[in-house]
Structures are given as C-alpha cells and as structure tokens.
mmCIF file of C-alpha atoms (C1' of nucleotides) in Angstrom:
data_model
loop_
_atom_site.group_PDB
_atom_site.id
_atom_site.type_symbol
_atom_site.label_atom_id
_atom_site.label_comp_id
_atom_site.label_asym_id
_atom_site.label_seq_id
_atom_site.Cartn_x
_atom_site.Cartn_y
_atom_site.Cartn_z
ATOM 1 C CA UNK A 1 -12.254 -60.671 80.418
ATOM 2 C CA UNK A 2 -11.139 -63.244 82.973
ATOM 3 C CA UNK A 3 -8.111 -65.228 82.031
ATOM 4 C CA UNK A 4 -8.516 -68.945 82.626
ATOM 5 C CA UNK A 5 -4.871 -69.242 83.493
ATOM 6 C CA UNK A 6 -3.667 -67.190 86.381
ATOM 7 C CA UNK A 7 -2.302 -69.490 88.966
ATOM 8 C CA UNK A 8 0.320 -72.205 88.755
ATOM 9 C CA UNK A 9 -0.760 -75.694 89.486
ATOM 10 C CA UNK A 10 -2.680 -78.043 91.613
ATOM 11 C CA UNK A 11 -1.395 -80.225 94.421
ATOM 12 C CA UNK A 12 -3.418 -83.378 93.841
ATOM 13 C CA UNK A 13 -0.730 -85.139 91.820
ATOM 14 C CA UNK A 14 0.041 -88.060 94.019
ATOM 15 C CA UNK A 15 2.996 -90.317 93.695
ATOM 16 C CA UNK A 16 2.354 -91.821 90.327
ATOM 17 C CA UNK A 17 -0.285 -91.114 87.735
ATOM 18 C CA UNK A 18 -0.494 -88.243 85.335
ATOM 19 C CA UNK A 19 -1.743 -84.944 86.700
ATOM 20 C CA UNK A 20 -5.395 -84.110 86.183
ATOM 21 C CA UNK A 21 -6.288 -81.171 83.958
ATOM 22 C CA UNK A 22 -8.402 -78.818 86.042
ATOM 23 C CA UNK A 23 -9.339 -76.602 83.123
ATOM 24 C CA UNK A 24 -10.502 -73.152 84.070
ATOM 25 C CA UNK A 25 -11.047 -74.006 87.731
ATOM 26 C CA UNK A 26 -7.677 -72.979 89.208
ATOM 27 C CA UNK A 27 -8.148 -69.446 87.862
ATOM 28 C CA UNK A 28 -11.684 -68.971 89.161
ATOM 29 C CA UNK A 29 -12.368 -66.914 92.242
ATOM 30 C CA UNK A 30 -15.281 -69.118 93.249
ATOM 31 C CA UNK A 31 -13.263 -72.327 93.040
ATOM 32 C CA UNK A 32 -10.333 -70.840 94.927
ATOM 33 C CA UNK A 33 -12.690 -69.496 97.554
ATOM 34 C CA UNK A 34 -14.205 -72.891 98.147
ATOM 35 C CA UNK A 35 -10.849 -74.640 98.460
ATOM 36 C CA UNK A 36 -9.265 -71.962 100.615
ATOM 37 C CA UNK A 37 -12.263 -71.709 102.877
ATOM 38 C CA UNK A 38 -12.359 -75.456 103.341
ATOM 39 C CA UNK A 39 -8.642 -75.617 104.099
ATOM 40 C CA UNK A 40 -8.867 -72.711 106.540
ATOM 41 C CA UNK A 41 -11.856 -74.295 108.226
ATOM 42 C CA UNK A 42 -10.015 -77.563 108.700
ATOM 43 C CA UNK A 43 -7.003 -75.724 110.015
ATOM 44 C CA UNK A 44 -9.184 -73.842 112.442
ATOM 45 C CA UNK A 45 -10.938 -76.973 113.621
ATOM 46 C CA UNK A 46 -7.671 -78.712 114.261
ATOM 47 C CA UNK A 47 -6.293 -75.791 116.206
ATOM 48 C CA UNK A 48 -9.416 -75.245 118.303
ATOM 49 C CA UNK A 49 -10.218 -78.887 118.814
ATOM 50 C CA UNK A 50 -8.948 -78.824 122.416
ATOM 51 C CA UNK A 51 -11.487 -76.103 123.157
ATOM 52 C CA UNK A 52 -14.347 -77.814 121.376
ATOM 53 C CA UNK A 53 -15.058 -74.622 119.480
ATOM 54 C CA UNK A 54 -16.017 -74.327 115.841
ATOM 55 C CA UNK A 55 -15.611 -71.192 113.730
ATOM 56 C CA UNK A 56 -19.272 -70.270 113.906
ATOM 57 C CA UNK A 57 -19.235 -70.562 117.675
ATOM 58 C CA UNK A 58 -16.241 -68.290 117.980
ATOM 59 C CA UNK A 59 -18.089 -65.770 115.855
ATOM 60 C CA UNK A 60 -21.043 -65.825 118.219
ATOM 61 C CA UNK A 61 -18.839 -65.576 121.292
ATOM 62 C CA UNK A 62 -17.052 -62.607 119.768
ATOM 63 C CA UNK A 63 -20.223 -60.668 119.027
ATOM 64 C CA UNK A 64 -21.671 -61.367 122.465
ATOM 65 C CA UNK A 65 -18.408 -60.453 124.153
ATOM 66 C CA UNK A 66 -18.155 -57.140 122.336
ATOM 67 C CA UNK A 67 -21.854 -56.309 122.541
ATOM 68 C CA UNK A 68 -23.225 -57.585 125.837
ATOM 69 C CA UNK A 69 -26.985 -57.461 126.046
ATOM 70 C CA UNK A 70 -27.497 -57.783 122.308
ATOM 71 C CA UNK A 71 -30.535 -59.770 121.205
ATOM 72 C CA UNK A 72 -30.343 -63.059 119.314
ATOM 73 C CA UNK A 73 -31.763 -61.562 116.168
ATOM 74 C CA UNK A 74 -29.143 -58.884 116.061
ATOM 75 C CA UNK A 75 -26.320 -61.302 116.742
ATOM 76 C CA UNK A 76 -27.592 -63.429 113.902
ATOM 77 C CA UNK A 77 -27.898 -60.448 111.574
ATOM 78 C CA UNK A 78 -24.343 -59.365 112.365
ATOM 79 C CA UNK A 79 -22.968 -62.777 111.428
ATOM 80 C CA UNK A 80 -25.318 -63.637 108.600
ATOM 81 C CA UNK A 81 -26.896 -66.461 110.590
ATOM 82 C CA UNK A 82 -30.661 -66.808 110.458
ATOM 83 C CA UNK A 83 -32.281 -66.610 113.831
ATOM 84 C CA UNK A 84 -33.732 -70.082 113.490
ATOM 85 C CA UNK A 85 -30.246 -71.475 113.062
ATOM 86 C CA UNK A 86 -28.865 -69.490 115.935
ATOM 87 C CA UNK A 87 -31.082 -71.249 118.444
ATOM 88 C CA UNK A 88 -29.348 -74.637 118.599
ATOM 89 C CA UNK A 89 -26.012 -72.856 118.458
ATOM 90 C CA UNK A 90 -26.860 -70.802 121.543
ATOM 91 C CA UNK A 91 -28.400 -73.808 123.225
ATOM 92 C CA UNK A 92 -25.063 -75.547 123.137
ATOM 93 C CA UNK A 93 -23.115 -72.508 124.305
ATOM 94 C CA UNK A 94 -25.602 -72.008 127.112
ATOM 95 C CA UNK A 95 -25.507 -75.652 128.184
ATOM 96 C CA UNK A 96 -21.755 -75.402 128.335
ATOM 97 C CA UNK A 97 -22.100 -72.433 130.631
ATOM 98 C CA UNK A 98 -20.432 -69.962 128.290
ATOM 99 C CA UNK A 99 -23.358 -67.751 127.323
ATOM 100 C CA UNK A 100 -26.442 -66.697 129.280
ATOM 101 C CA UNK A 101 -29.871 -65.770 127.903
ATOM 102 C CA UNK A 102 -31.928 -63.226 129.780
ATOM 103 C CA UNK A 103 -35.342 -61.738 129.090
ATOM 104 C CA UNK A 104 -34.756 -58.211 127.814
ATOM 105 C CA UNK A 105 -36.240 -55.513 130.013
ATOM 106 C CA UNK A 106 -37.185 -53.339 127.063
ATOM 107 C CA UNK A 107 -38.958 -56.068 125.133
ATOM 108 C CA UNK A 108 -40.002 -59.275 126.790
ATOM 109 C CA UNK A 109 -39.924 -61.112 123.490
ATOM 110 C CA UNK A 110 -36.190 -60.607 123.180
ATOM 111 C CA UNK A 111 -33.316 -62.383 124.834
ATOM 112 C CA UNK A 112 -30.393 -60.265 125.937
ATOM 113 C CA UNK A 113 -27.177 -62.240 125.627
ATOM 114 C CA UNK A 114 -23.976 -62.012 127.600
ATOM 115 C CA UNK A 115 -20.976 -64.146 128.395
ATOM 116 C CA UNK A 116 -20.662 -65.883 131.720
ATOM 117 C CA UNK A 117 -17.389 -65.618 133.601
ATOM 118 C CA UNK A 118 -16.369 -68.956 132.186
ATOM 119 C CA UNK A 119 -17.307 -67.648 128.778
ATOM 120 C CA UNK A 120 -15.157 -64.556 129.231
ATOM 121 C CA UNK A 121 -12.213 -66.628 130.364
ATOM 122 C CA UNK A 122 -12.515 -69.059 127.478
ATOM 123 C CA UNK A 123 -12.955 -66.215 125.028
ATOM 124 C CA UNK A 124 -9.671 -64.671 126.115
ATOM 125 C CA UNK A 125 -7.883 -67.952 125.470
ATOM 126 C CA UNK A 126 -9.599 -68.292 122.120
ATOM 127 C CA UNK A 127 -8.511 -64.840 121.053
ATOM 128 C CA UNK A 128 -4.901 -65.689 121.726
ATOM 129 C CA UNK A 129 -5.157 -68.930 119.836
ATOM 130 C CA UNK A 130 -6.919 -67.160 117.004
ATOM 131 C CA UNK A 131 -4.079 -64.690 116.722
ATOM 132 C CA UNK A 132 -1.689 -67.612 116.309
ATOM 133 C CA UNK A 133 -3.867 -69.045 113.605
ATOM 134 C CA UNK A 134 -3.860 -65.726 111.771
ATOM 135 C CA UNK A 135 -0.117 -65.356 112.189
ATOM 136 C CA UNK A 136 0.315 -68.747 110.567
ATOM 137 C CA UNK A 137 -1.407 -67.440 107.464
ATOM 138 C CA UNK A 138 0.487 -64.171 107.541
ATOM 139 C CA UNK A 139 3.725 -66.120 107.670
ATOM 140 C CA UNK A 140 3.047 -67.383 104.198
ATOM 141 C CA UNK A 141 1.516 -64.419 102.404
ATOM 142 C CA UNK A 142 3.038 -61.602 104.418
ATOM 143 C CA UNK A 143 1.237 -58.893 106.332
ATOM 144 C CA UNK A 144 0.744 -56.895 103.155
ATOM 145 C CA UNK A 145 -0.722 -59.895 101.410
ATOM 146 C CA UNK A 146 -2.978 -60.619 104.346
ATOM 147 C CA UNK A 147 -4.392 -57.119 104.371
ATOM 148 C CA UNK A 148 -4.881 -57.106 100.657
ATOM 149 C CA UNK A 149 -6.615 -60.473 100.868
ATOM 150 C CA UNK A 150 -8.991 -59.301 103.560
ATOM 151 C CA UNK A 151 -9.759 -56.214 101.535
ATOM 152 C CA UNK A 152 -10.399 -58.147 98.333
ATOM 153 C CA UNK A 153 -12.599 -60.674 100.109
ATOM 154 C CA UNK A 154 -14.702 -57.902 101.575
ATOM 155 C CA UNK A 155 -15.226 -56.473 98.114
ATOM 156 C CA UNK A 156 -16.150 -59.829 96.644
ATOM 157 C CA UNK A 157 -18.678 -60.320 99.401
ATOM 158 C CA UNK A 158 -20.141 -56.932 98.703
ATOM 159 C CA UNK A 159 -20.231 -57.532 94.962
ATOM 160 C CA UNK A 160 -21.972 -60.877 95.291
ATOM 161 C CA UNK A 161 -24.182 -59.768 98.131
ATOM 162 C CA UNK A 162 -25.560 -56.709 96.412
ATOM 163 C CA UNK A 163 -28.000 -58.658 94.314
ATOM 164 C CA UNK A 164 -28.911 -61.293 96.878
ATOM 165 C CA UNK A 165 -27.576 -60.796 100.345
ATOM 166 C CA UNK A 166 -27.947 -63.003 103.391
ATOM 167 C CA UNK A 167 -31.183 -61.259 104.308
ATOM 168 C CA UNK A 168 -33.153 -62.901 107.055
ATOM 169 C CA UNK A 169 -36.383 -64.318 105.654
ATOM 170 C CA UNK B 1 -42.859 -40.036 136.931
ATOM 171 C CA UNK B 2 -40.675 -42.990 137.775
ATOM 172 C CA UNK B 3 -39.338 -44.730 134.757
ATOM 173 C CA UNK B 4 -37.511 -47.753 136.073
ATOM 174 C CA UNK B 5 -36.845 -48.913 132.576
ATOM 175 C CA UNK B 6 -33.509 -48.316 130.953
ATOM 176 C CA UNK B 7 -34.680 -45.858 128.359
ATOM 177 C CA UNK B 8 -38.159 -44.371 128.178
ATOM 178 C CA UNK B 9 -39.189 -43.093 124.843
ATOM 179 C CA UNK B 10 -36.771 -43.537 122.016
ATOM 180 C CA UNK B 11 -36.235 -47.272 121.956
ATOM 181 C CA UNK B 12 -36.480 -47.669 118.217
ATOM 182 C CA UNK B 13 -33.495 -45.864 116.839
ATOM 183 C CA UNK B 14 -34.962 -46.036 113.402
ATOM 184 C CA UNK B 15 -33.466 -48.201 110.790
ATOM 185 C CA UNK B 16 -30.169 -47.980 112.488
ATOM 186 C CA UNK B 17 -30.202 -49.349 115.982
ATOM 187 C CA UNK B 18 -26.615 -48.814 116.850
ATOM 188 C CA UNK B 19 -24.107 -50.735 114.745
ATOM 189 C CA UNK B 20 -22.772 -53.971 116.168
ATOM 190 C CA UNK B 21 -19.136 -54.157 117.163
ATOM 191 C CA UNK B 22 -17.621 -57.081 115.275
ATOM 192 C CA UNK B 23 -14.355 -56.986 117.177
ATOM 193 C CA UNK B 24 -11.468 -58.682 115.436
ATOM 194 C CA UNK B 25 -13.651 -60.542 112.960
ATOM 195 C CA UNK B 26 -13.620 -58.128 110.004
ATOM 196 C CA UNK B 27 -9.834 -58.306 109.905
ATOM 197 C CA UNK B 28 -9.577 -62.076 110.002
ATOM 198 C CA UNK B 29 -8.865 -64.058 106.880
ATOM 199 C CA UNK B 30 -10.993 -66.958 108.077
ATOM 200 C CA UNK B 31 -14.021 -64.794 108.759
ATOM 201 C CA UNK B 32 -13.716 -62.959 105.456
ATOM 202 C CA UNK B 33 -13.303 -66.263 103.661
ATOM 203 C CA UNK B 34 -16.488 -67.628 105.113
ATOM 204 C CA UNK B 35 -18.553 -64.566 104.233
ATOM 205 C CA UNK B 36 -17.107 -64.166 100.750
ATOM 206 C CA UNK B 37 -17.460 -67.833 99.952
ATOM 207 C CA UNK B 38 -21.068 -67.848 101.073
ATOM 208 C CA UNK B 39 -21.878 -64.736 99.049
ATOM 209 C CA UNK B 40 -20.151 -66.118 95.972
ATOM 210 C CA UNK B 41 -21.952 -69.426 96.363
ATOM 211 C CA UNK B 42 -25.320 -67.679 96.527
ATOM 212 C CA UNK B 43 -24.440 -65.607 93.508
ATOM 213 C CA UNK B 44 -23.443 -68.718 91.621
ATOM 214 C CA UNK B 45 -26.600 -70.563 92.561
ATOM 215 C CA UNK B 46 -28.756 -67.701 91.393
ATOM 216 C CA UNK B 47 -26.964 -67.439 88.095
ATOM 217 C CA UNK B 48 -26.972 -71.174 87.394
ATOM 218 C CA UNK B 49 -30.430 -71.872 88.690
ATOM 219 C CA UNK B 50 -31.884 -72.122 85.168
ATOM 220 C CA UNK B 51 -29.436 -74.960 84.488
ATOM 221 C CA UNK B 52 -30.061 -76.729 87.764
ATOM 222 C CA UNK B 53 -26.330 -76.864 88.365
ATOM 223 C CA UNK B 54 -24.544 -76.302 91.668
ATOM 224 C CA UNK B 55 -20.903 -75.328 92.046
ATOM 225 C CA UNK B 56 -19.773 -78.825 92.981
ATOM 226 C CA UNK B 57 -21.515 -80.273 89.961
ATOM 227 C CA UNK B 58 -19.838 -77.820 87.629
ATOM 228 C CA UNK B 59 -16.538 -78.855 89.161
ATOM 229 C CA UNK B 60 -17.214 -82.502 88.390
ATOM 230 C CA UNK B 61 -18.376 -81.736 84.847
ATOM 231 C CA UNK B 62 -15.224 -79.711 84.266
ATOM 232 C CA UNK B 63 -12.872 -82.462 85.382
ATOM 233 C CA UNK B 64 -14.692 -85.109 83.382
ATOM 234 C CA UNK B 65 -14.809 -82.859 80.318
ATOM 235 C CA UNK B 66 -11.089 -82.153 80.448
ATOM 236 C CA UNK B 67 -10.058 -85.681 81.434
ATOM 237 C CA UNK B 68 -12.373 -88.151 79.727
ATOM 238 C CA UNK B 69 -11.980 -91.675 81.010
ATOM 239 C CA UNK B 70 -10.803 -90.639 84.449
ATOM 240 C CA UNK B 71 -11.923 -92.827 87.338
ATOM 241 C CA UNK B 72 -14.240 -91.672 90.108
ATOM 242 C CA UNK B 73 -11.520 -91.807 92.708
ATOM 243 C CA UNK B 74 -9.270 -89.550 90.703
ATOM 244 C CA UNK B 75 -12.022 -87.051 89.971
ATOM 245 C CA UNK B 76 -12.759 -86.921 93.663
ATOM 246 C CA UNK B 77 -9.101 -86.494 94.544
ATOM 247 C CA UNK B 78 -8.729 -83.649 92.064
ATOM 248 C CA UNK B 79 -11.639 -81.767 93.602
ATOM 249 C CA UNK B 80 -11.110 -82.707 97.230
ATOM 250 C CA UNK B 81 -14.307 -84.749 97.296
ATOM 251 C CA UNK B 82 -14.223 -88.125 99.022
ATOM 252 C CA UNK B 83 -15.193 -90.961 96.792
ATOM 253 C CA UNK B 84 -18.114 -91.919 99.014
ATOM 254 C CA UNK B 85 -19.555 -88.458 98.532
ATOM 255 C CA UNK B 86 -18.976 -88.474 94.816
ATOM 256 C CA UNK B 87 -21.335 -91.388 94.293
ATOM 257 C CA UNK B 88 -24.671 -89.601 94.797
ATOM 258 C CA UNK B 89 -23.295 -86.627 92.893
ATOM 259 C CA UNK B 90 -22.517 -88.793 89.866
ATOM 260 C CA UNK B 91 -25.786 -90.650 90.230
ATOM 261 C CA UNK B 92 -27.660 -87.433 89.657
ATOM 262 C CA UNK B 93 -25.501 -86.340 86.737
ATOM 263 C CA UNK B 94 -25.872 -89.774 85.177
ATOM 264 C CA UNK B 95 -29.644 -89.844 85.663
ATOM 265 C CA UNK B 96 -29.825 -86.481 83.959
ATOM 266 C CA UNK B 97 -27.948 -87.928 81.039
ATOM 267 C CA UNK B 98 -24.934 -85.654 81.367
ATOM 268 C CA UNK B 99 -22.260 -88.126 82.474
ATOM 269 C CA UNK B 100 -21.776 -91.799 81.674
ATOM 270 C CA UNK B 101 -20.063 -94.444 83.792
ATOM 271 C CA UNK B 102 -18.239 -97.268 82.089
ATOM 272 C CA UNK B 103 -16.271 -100.211 83.429
ATOM 273 C CA UNK B 104 -12.608 -99.455 82.907
ATOM 274 C CA UNK B 105 -10.834 -101.880 80.604
ATOM 275 C CA UNK B 106 -7.586 -101.664 82.558
ATOM 276 C CA UNK B 107 -9.156 -102.297 85.957
ATOM 277 C CA UNK B 108 -12.611 -103.733 86.260
ATOM 278 C CA UNK B 109 -13.082 -102.210 89.667
ATOM 279 C CA UNK B 110 -12.900 -98.703 88.254
ATOM 280 C CA UNK B 111 -15.451 -96.627 86.417
ATOM 281 C CA UNK B 112 -14.191 -94.549 83.507
ATOM 282 C CA UNK B 113 -16.200 -91.351 83.264
ATOM 283 C CA UNK B 114 -17.027 -89.217 80.251
ATOM 284 C CA UNK B 115 -19.587 -86.626 79.238
ATOM 285 C CA UNK B 116 -22.489 -87.549 77.006
ATOM 286 C CA UNK B 117 -23.259 -85.320 74.041
ATOM 287 C CA UNK B 118 -25.895 -83.559 76.116
ATOM 288 C CA UNK B 119 -23.282 -83.161 78.817
ATOM 289 C CA UNK B 120 -20.818 -81.619 76.390
ATOM 290 C CA UNK B 121 -23.436 -79.210 75.086
ATOM 291 C CA UNK B 122 -24.518 -78.154 78.549
ATOM 292 C CA UNK B 123 -20.941 -77.790 79.660
ATOM 293 C CA UNK B 124 -20.235 -75.337 76.849
ATOM 294 C CA UNK B 125 -23.169 -73.191 77.954
ATOM 295 C CA UNK B 126 -22.061 -73.403 81.557
ATOM 296 C CA UNK B 127 -18.565 -72.233 80.671
ATOM 297 C CA UNK B 128 -19.961 -69.126 79.000
ATOM 298 C CA UNK B 129 -22.172 -68.383 81.941
ATOM 299 C CA UNK B 130 -19.300 -68.973 84.303
ATOM 300 C CA UNK B 131 -17.196 -66.429 82.441
ATOM 301 C CA UNK B 132 -19.948 -63.874 82.989
ATOM 302 C CA UNK B 133 -20.012 -64.691 86.651
ATOM 303 C CA UNK B 134 -16.282 -64.180 86.884
ATOM 304 C CA UNK B 135 -16.468 -60.943 84.910
ATOM 305 C CA UNK B 136 -19.009 -59.658 87.419
ATOM 306 C CA UNK B 137 -16.436 -60.073 90.154
ATOM 307 C CA UNK B 138 -13.687 -58.591 88.052
ATOM 308 C CA UNK B 139 -15.858 -55.553 87.458
ATOM 309 C CA UNK B 140 -15.592 -54.706 91.107
ATOM 310 C CA UNK B 141 -12.028 -55.567 92.014
ATOM 311 C CA UNK B 142 -10.397 -55.158 88.627
ATOM 312 C CA UNK B 143 -8.483 -57.753 86.677
ATOM 313 C CA UNK B 144 -5.367 -57.083 88.698
ATOM 314 C CA UNK B 145 -7.272 -57.523 91.937
ATOM 315 C CA UNK B 146 -8.860 -60.696 90.673
ATOM 316 C CA UNK B 147 -5.540 -62.251 89.815
ATOM 317 C CA UNK B 148 -4.015 -61.217 93.069
ATOM 318 C CA UNK B 149 -6.986 -62.647 94.925
ATOM 319 C CA UNK B 150 -6.745 -65.989 93.165
ATOM 320 C CA UNK B 151 -3.050 -66.092 93.904
ATOM 321 C CA UNK B 152 -3.483 -65.280 97.580
ATOM 322 C CA UNK B 153 -6.263 -67.821 97.991
ATOM 323 C CA UNK B 154 -4.087 -70.523 96.477
ATOM 324 C CA UNK B 155 -1.388 -69.712 98.990
ATOM 325 C CA UNK B 156 -3.789 -69.750 101.911
ATOM 326 C CA UNK B 157 -5.052 -73.125 100.823
ATOM 327 C CA UNK B 158 -1.532 -74.402 100.619
ATOM 328 C CA UNK B 159 -0.622 -72.948 104.003
ATOM 329 C CA UNK B 160 -3.620 -74.459 105.746
ATOM 330 C CA UNK B 161 -3.512 -77.705 103.836
ATOM 331 C CA UNK B 162 0.099 -78.471 104.569
ATOM 332 C CA UNK B 163 -0.606 -79.778 108.033
ATOM 333 C CA UNK B 164 -3.915 -81.473 107.308
ATOM 334 C CA UNK B 165 -4.970 -81.673 103.721
ATOM 335 C CA UNK B 166 -8.178 -83.093 102.286
ATOM 336 C CA UNK B 167 -6.695 -86.559 102.172
ATOM 337 C CA UNK B 168 -9.074 -89.309 101.337
ATOM 338 C CA UNK B 169 -9.559 -91.637 104.313
ATOM 339 C "C1'" DT C 1 -4.123 -107.708 101.486
ATOM 340 C "C1'" DA C 2 -5.239 -103.494 99.193
ATOM 341 C "C1'" DT C 3 -8.210 -100.751 96.317
ATOM 342 C "C1'" DT C 4 -12.756 -99.133 93.709
ATOM 343 C "C1'" DG C 5 -17.153 -98.143 94.024
ATOM 344 C "C1'" DT C 6 -20.874 -98.442 97.020
ATOM 345 C "C1'" DT C 7 -24.070 -98.162 101.064
ATOM 346 C "C1'" DA C 8 -25.237 -96.430 105.429
ATOM 347 C "C1'" DT C 9 -24.917 -93.086 108.780
ATOM 348 C "C1'" DA C 10 -23.920 -88.757 111.271
ATOM 349 C "C1'" DC C 11 -22.842 -83.967 111.800
ATOM 350 C "C1'" DT C 12 -22.558 -78.983 110.387
ATOM 351 C "C1'" DC C 13 -24.411 -75.196 108.120
ATOM 352 C "C1'" DT C 14 -28.068 -73.301 105.595
ATOM 353 C "C1'" DA C 15 -33.089 -72.401 104.312
ATOM 354 C "C1'" DT C 16 -38.272 -72.168 104.887
ATOM 355 C "C1'" DA C 17 -42.550 -72.464 107.167
ATOM 356 C "C1'" DA C 18 -45.271 -72.283 111.060
ATOM 357 C "C1'" DC C 19 -46.056 -71.846 115.967
ATOM 358 C "C1'" DT C 20 -45.947 -68.881 120.764
ATOM 359 C "C1'" DA C 21 -45.725 -64.985 123.269
ATOM 360 C "C1'" DT C 22 -45.217 -60.754 123.292
ATOM 361 C "C1'" DA C 23 -45.616 -56.006 121.151
ATOM 362 C "C1'" DT D 1 -50.579 -56.909 112.590
ATOM 363 C "C1'" DA D 2 -45.878 -57.458 113.263
ATOM 364 C "C1'" DT D 3 -41.750 -59.144 115.609
ATOM 365 C "C1'" DA D 4 -38.434 -62.389 118.681
ATOM 366 C "C1'" DG D 5 -37.549 -66.729 119.713
ATOM 367 C "C1'" DT D 6 -38.613 -71.359 118.839
ATOM 368 C "C1'" DT D 7 -39.658 -75.797 116.544
ATOM 369 C "C1'" DA D 8 -39.650 -78.814 112.723
ATOM 370 C "C1'" DT D 9 -37.962 -80.110 108.497
ATOM 371 C "C1'" DA D 10 -35.275 -80.301 104.353
ATOM 372 C "C1'" DG D 11 -31.119 -79.914 101.579
ATOM 373 C "C1'" DA D 12 -26.057 -79.680 100.477
ATOM 374 C "C1'" DG D 13 -21.493 -80.785 101.914
ATOM 375 C "C1'" DT D 14 -18.433 -83.290 104.624
ATOM 376 C "C1'" DA D 15 -16.768 -87.416 107.417
ATOM 377 C "C1'" DT D 16 -16.152 -92.371 108.810
ATOM 378 C "C1'" DA D 17 -16.950 -97.319 108.706
ATOM 379 C "C1'" DA D 18 -17.910 -101.372 106.359
ATOM 380 C "C1'" DC D 19 -19.089 -104.400 102.430
ATOM 381 C "C1'" DA D 20 -18.639 -106.776 97.560
ATOM 382 C "C1'" DA D 21 -16.013 -107.229 93.542
ATOM 383 C "C1'" DT D 22 -11.642 -107.011 91.799
ATOM 384 C "C1'" DA D 23 -6.704 -106.544 91.905
#
DNA sequence: TATTGTTATACTCTATAACTATA
DNA sequence: TATAGTTATAGAGTATAACAATA
C-alpha cells in the first residue's frame, strides 16, 4: 500500500500567500519523475546550450560513436526513438557535419551511420561536460544515492515497460 | 569464389543481432530519468484511458480538489505549468463539466477554481486507480525502494532547479 | 505600472499511416 | 511480402510575446 506522505514539502511557496496543498502528488513516483525529469532536462539544456546539443541528440551521438556503422533503425531501437522521428534528428546532425549517412554494403536499404571527425571531436567535449553535469547531481545525493537512483529508475522502466514497451510500430 | 562483401552467409544473426553498446548512457541519471518517465507515462495513459485523463490533467484536478477557490496562476505555479499553457487545459476540463471557473470576489482579474460534483466523483475514482498504479510500481521495487526513489527524485529536482527553476516568465 | 487570464505562435518529442526502394 | 528510410501529419507539453481588463 503506497503511503501518500513520504516526502517533505514543495518549493512553490513564494514570498507571500499560503502554501498550496499538493495532496498525494509529492509522494507519487510518476509525479516526482515528471518534475525531476523536467528539471534535469532544463539543467542539461542550460549546460549544453553553448554546444547547441539537446539530450536526445547526445543520445544519438553516443550510440553512433560507440557503434559505428549501425543502421538508423537499430539506433532508434536502442534509444526508444521511432525511426520516423529519428530522420529529422539525423538530418540536423548531418547538416551540422557531425554524423554521416552511408548506404550499407550488406543491405542497400539501410544507412550505416558514423561520426565525422568534427563529430568525434565534439563528442569528446560533450562527454566531459556530461560528466560535470552528473557530478553536480552526485554532489547532492552522493555516489551511493546516485547508483541507487539509477538502479531504481531502471526497474521502474522495466516494470512499466513490460506491459506496453516503446515497441516500434 | 570472391566474396567482396563483408560477410557472406550469416547476415541475420537471428533475433539477436549483436547488442548495441550504450556507452555511458545506462549509468546516467538523466538518461534513466527520461526512459523511466516515458515508460511511467505510457503506463499511466493506458491505465487511465477509460477515464480520458492524462497525467497533467490529474495533477490539475488534484490541486483544485485540495485547494478549492485557488486561482489559475497559483495552480499553474504549484504544478510548474505556465499560466498560458493552463488555459487550454482548463478549457477542456471545464467543457467536460469537471471544473468550474468563477470570478474571484477579492480580485476580479482572477478566476477561482473548484470541482463540480461530477469532478469530485471522477476524482475519487481516479485516486483509487492511481493507488493501483502506484502499487504496481511498489510491487517491483518494494515499499522501501519506492520511498527512497521518491526521496531521491525530489533531491534531483531541487539540485537541478536551484540554478534555473520553472519560474513563470 | 503591474498582474490575471487570454490569444497566438513556435519548437521538441512522440505517434501513426503511407510511400519508395530495396530485399 | 516484408523491411529501411522517408514523408506527412497530428497531438501533448513547453516557451515567449503581446493584449484587455483589472488592480
């Protein structure tokens, strides 16, 4: 039985007015997930603004960097991005000269992806900056907390995904 | 027999085609947050489909239910929703006869919000269903894990929000 | 002048269907 | 026929700017 009350309070109590009663929300995993994800996303965007890179793009760059020659479909499957939605994403990365598409030798329908030299260079910088971002979080919840969080999130994803995963089509 | 191609005969490695290397992603809080949040959102949507209620809408209903008479701006602030984006949300809830807008007596610019009787009734059902949803998660990570998760997420939100919170305008 | 609700608009991510060219 | 990439489109959520009524 989930307890409605688990976590202290909410921030949104500006200068004056009485605090708002959030009911069961502060104790719900789903609500906390939404708020935390949004906050982390904003933090990420701010930190990577100079690079013009959004979280999703860094995900794509990572997969391509670690798996050169992978096809679009498989990159999408690895990240839970439908192949239709990957197209404009790759278009931008390609136009910026970070990723290259190449007809696959083994199947002329497929595109084999790899990073350009510029892409490799940028990716290295991004990794460093990403580590800083992660360290910022660790600073507040500790390395133990961070690991536990990652572990719990993976389980939640699995639990929710079992019945209806991010299957492609 | 010259086979210039990379690999001749066993291209389809069955179901498995070698696993993709995700690099640092699986260990990153941000990445895990995104995947877990998406999975939880899908799970929520499936469970609440019969009610035609999305997570954001349940958030609004909760705040209005627990704080009758609250203004739109304050509801938005409590949930991290900008007041411009709250308008269409409330329009739908009002058209469905769940929420009512009323000119505030203390400030004729403001709208005081409250649930209709139908809104109250629906909200009670939603709460029950929400508890089931939460119990489903608890079943996998345990009550201790669930509490710890909620606690960690609140801290992450705070950590990321300190520098750039969801301030309105 | 400042604030509340509103309108209008744009951008990101997600989702589905249908097309093409290969297989 | 089935699949990979593509196109087109739609929806939800978020973001900013500006306007009318009110303070």
